[in-house]
PDB file of C-alpha atoms in Angstrom:
ATOM      1  CA  UNK A  27     -57.916  10.522 -32.412  1.00 87.00           C
ATOM      2  CA  UNK A  28     -60.301   7.014 -31.725  1.00 91.00           C
ATOM      3  CA  UNK A  29     -56.797   4.800 -32.000  1.00 92.00           C
ATOM      4  CA  UNK A  30     -54.835   7.226 -29.826  1.00 90.00           C
ATOM      5  CA  UNK A  31     -57.738   7.431 -27.156  1.00 94.00           C
ATOM      6  CA  UNK A  32     -58.705   3.618 -27.147  1.00 93.00           C
ATOM      7  CA  UNK A  33     -55.203   2.701 -25.348  1.00 90.00           C
ATOM      8  CA  UNK A  34     -55.214   2.032 -21.498  1.00 92.00           C
ATOM      9  CA  UNK A  35     -53.062   4.312 -20.604  1.00 91.00           C
ATOM     10  CA  UNK A  36     -52.751   8.290 -21.091  1.00 90.00           C
ATOM     11  CA  UNK A  37     -49.669   9.635 -19.650  1.00 89.00           C
ATOM     12  CA  UNK A  38     -48.707  12.031 -22.313  1.00 91.00           C
ATOM     13  CA  UNK A  39     -49.129  12.683 -25.896  1.00 93.00           C
ATOM     14  CA  UNK A  40     -47.167  14.651 -28.590  1.00 93.00           C
ATOM     15  CA  UNK A  41     -49.104  16.719 -31.673  1.00 94.00           C
ATOM     16  CA  UNK A  42     -46.921  17.627 -34.659  1.00 94.00           C
ATOM     17  CA  UNK A  43     -48.482  20.081 -37.075  1.00 93.00           C
ATOM     18  CA  UNK A  44     -48.025  22.943 -39.074  1.00 94.00           C
ATOM     19  CA  UNK A  45     -51.563  24.292 -38.287  1.00 94.00           C
ATOM     20  CA  UNK A  46     -52.063  25.320 -34.386  1.00 93.00           C
ATOM     21  CA  UNK A  47     -55.445  25.706 -35.318  1.00 93.00           C
ATOM     22  CA  UNK A  48     -56.023  22.040 -35.603  1.00 94.00           C
ATOM     23  CA  UNK A  49     -53.677  21.153 -32.936  1.00 93.00           C
ATOM     24  CA  UNK A  50     -55.359  22.752 -29.812  1.00 93.00           C
ATOM     25  CA  UNK A  51     -58.696  20.839 -30.454  1.00 93.00           C
ATOM     26  CA  UNK A  52     -56.832  17.665 -30.689  1.00 94.00           C
ATOM     27  CA  UNK A  53     -54.866  18.412 -27.837  1.00 94.00           C
ATOM     28  CA  UNK A  54     -58.054  18.334 -25.500  1.00 93.00           C
ATOM     29  CA  UNK A  55     -59.518  15.589 -26.952  1.00 94.00           C
ATOM     30  CA  UNK A  56     -56.502  13.409 -26.664  1.00 94.00           C
ATOM     31  CA  UNK A  57     -57.186  11.202 -22.935  1.00 93.00           C
ATOM     32  CA  UNK A  58     -53.471  12.588 -21.506  1.00 92.00           C
ATOM     33  CA  UNK A  59     -53.058  14.066 -18.628  1.00 89.00           C
ATOM     34  CA  UNK A  60     -50.008  16.019 -20.703  1.00 92.00           C
ATOM     35  CA  UNK A  61     -49.861  16.914 -24.418  1.00 94.00           C
ATOM     36  CA  UNK A  62     -46.928  18.799 -25.871  1.00 94.00           C
ATOM     37  CA  UNK A  63     -47.129  20.665 -29.574  1.00 95.00           C
ATOM     38  CA  UNK A  64     -44.129  20.616 -31.867  1.00 94.00           C
ATOM     39  CA  UNK A  65     -42.194  19.575 -29.002  1.00 94.00           C
ATOM     40  CA  UNK A  66     -41.680  16.772 -26.303  1.00 92.00           C
ATOM     41  CA  UNK A  67     -40.230  16.563 -22.894  1.00 89.00           C
ATOM     42  CA  UNK A  68     -40.735  20.264 -21.661  1.00 88.00           C
ATOM     43  CA  UNK A  69     -41.495  19.847 -17.516  1.00 86.00           C
ATOM     44  CA  UNK A  70     -42.381  22.927 -15.591  1.00 86.00           C
ATOM     45  CA  UNK A  71     -42.301  22.521 -11.994  1.00 82.00           C
ATOM     46  CA  UNK A  72     -45.125  24.890 -11.707  1.00 82.00           C
ATOM     47  CA  UNK A  73     -47.490  23.077 -13.977  1.00 84.00           C
ATOM     48  CA  UNK A  74     -48.517  19.559 -12.512  1.00 83.00           C
ATOM     49  CA  UNK A  75     -47.667  16.260 -14.505  1.00 84.00           C
ATOM     50  CA  UNK A  76     -49.456  12.563 -14.364  1.00 85.00           C
ATOM     51  CA  UNK A  77     -51.281  10.537 -16.461  1.00 84.00           C
ATOM     52  CA  UNK A  78     -55.276   9.639 -17.007  1.00 86.00           C
ATOM     53  CA  UNK A  79     -56.200   5.980 -17.130  1.00 88.00           C
ATOM     54  CA  UNK A  80     -53.829   2.987 -16.181  1.00 88.00           C
ATOM     55  CA  UNK A  81     -51.526   5.854 -16.029  1.00 86.00           C
ATOM     56  CA  UNK A  82     -53.354   8.312 -13.905  1.00 72.00           C
ATOM     57  CA  UNK A  83     -51.870   7.635  -9.835  1.00 73.00           C
ATOM     58  CA  UNK A  84     -52.298  11.121  -8.762  1.00 74.00           C
ATOM     59  CA  UNK A  85     -50.362  14.679  -9.879  1.00 78.00           C
ATOM     60  CA  UNK A  86     -46.602  15.480  -9.107  1.00 79.00           C
ATOM     61  CA  UNK A  87     -45.365  19.426  -9.438  1.00 80.00           C
ATOM     62  CA  UNK A  88     -47.800  22.331  -9.187  1.00 81.00           C
ATOM     63  CA  UNK A  89     -50.124  22.956  -6.617  1.00 82.00           C
ATOM     64  CA  UNK A  90     -52.559  19.812  -7.714  1.00 79.00           C
ATOM     65  CA  UNK A  91     -48.753  17.841  -6.454  1.00 80.00           C
ATOM     66  CA  UNK A  92     -48.676  19.152  -3.485  1.00 81.00           C
ATOM     67  CA  UNK A  93     -52.699  19.120  -2.285  1.00 82.00           C
ATOM     68  CA  UNK A  94     -52.590  15.340  -1.077  1.00 79.00           C
ATOM     69  CA  UNK A  95     -49.754  16.765   1.467  1.00 78.00           C
ATOM     70  CA  UNK A  96     -51.822  19.672   2.406  1.00 81.00           C
ATOM     71  CA  UNK A  97     -54.760  19.575   5.447  1.00 81.00           C
ATOM     72  CA  UNK A  98     -56.506  22.774   5.899  1.00 77.00           C
ATOM     73  CA  UNK A  99     -57.091  24.386   9.100  1.00 75.00           C
ATOM     74  CA  UNK A 100     -58.912  27.694  10.077  1.00 78.00           C
ATOM     75  CA  UNK A 101     -57.474  29.570  12.826  1.00 79.00           C
ATOM     76  CA  UNK A 102     -59.289  32.873  14.475  1.00 83.00           C
ATOM     77  CA  UNK A 103     -57.456  35.326  16.643  1.00 84.00           C
ATOM     78  CA  UNK A 104     -58.593  38.076  18.305  1.00 82.00           C
ATOM     79  CA  UNK A 105     -56.191  41.021  18.557  1.00 84.00           C
ATOM     80  CA  UNK A 106     -56.925  44.272  20.567  1.00 83.00           C
ATOM     81  CA  UNK A 107     -58.031  47.435  18.956  1.00 84.00           C
ATOM     82  CA  UNK A 108     -55.040  49.563  18.138  1.00 79.00           C
ATOM     83  CA  UNK A 109     -55.633  52.717  20.389  1.00 76.00           C
ATOM     84  CA  UNK A 110     -54.828  50.015  23.112  1.00 59.00           C
ATOM     85  CA  UNK A 111     -50.962  48.571  21.493  1.00 58.00           C
ATOM     86  CA  UNK A 112     -48.757  51.291  22.887  1.00 56.00           C
TER      87      UNK A 112
END
């Protein structure tokens, strides 16, 4: 773990193991934007993708990838009571 996290980059990592109970704490502790367990390279447009450290220039895909392009606005609208609409 020390060697993996000691790297200046952190885009993605893969953990290969037969013991899923051991893999999940390792995946959580890795300082990367994506961790695959027992596979590599799967992407889902609904899941955010991006790195950490020198690989961390934001996120693509998913809600996190859209947020930089959005601007919030609140709009209040008064409607006439239902009885008056005819």
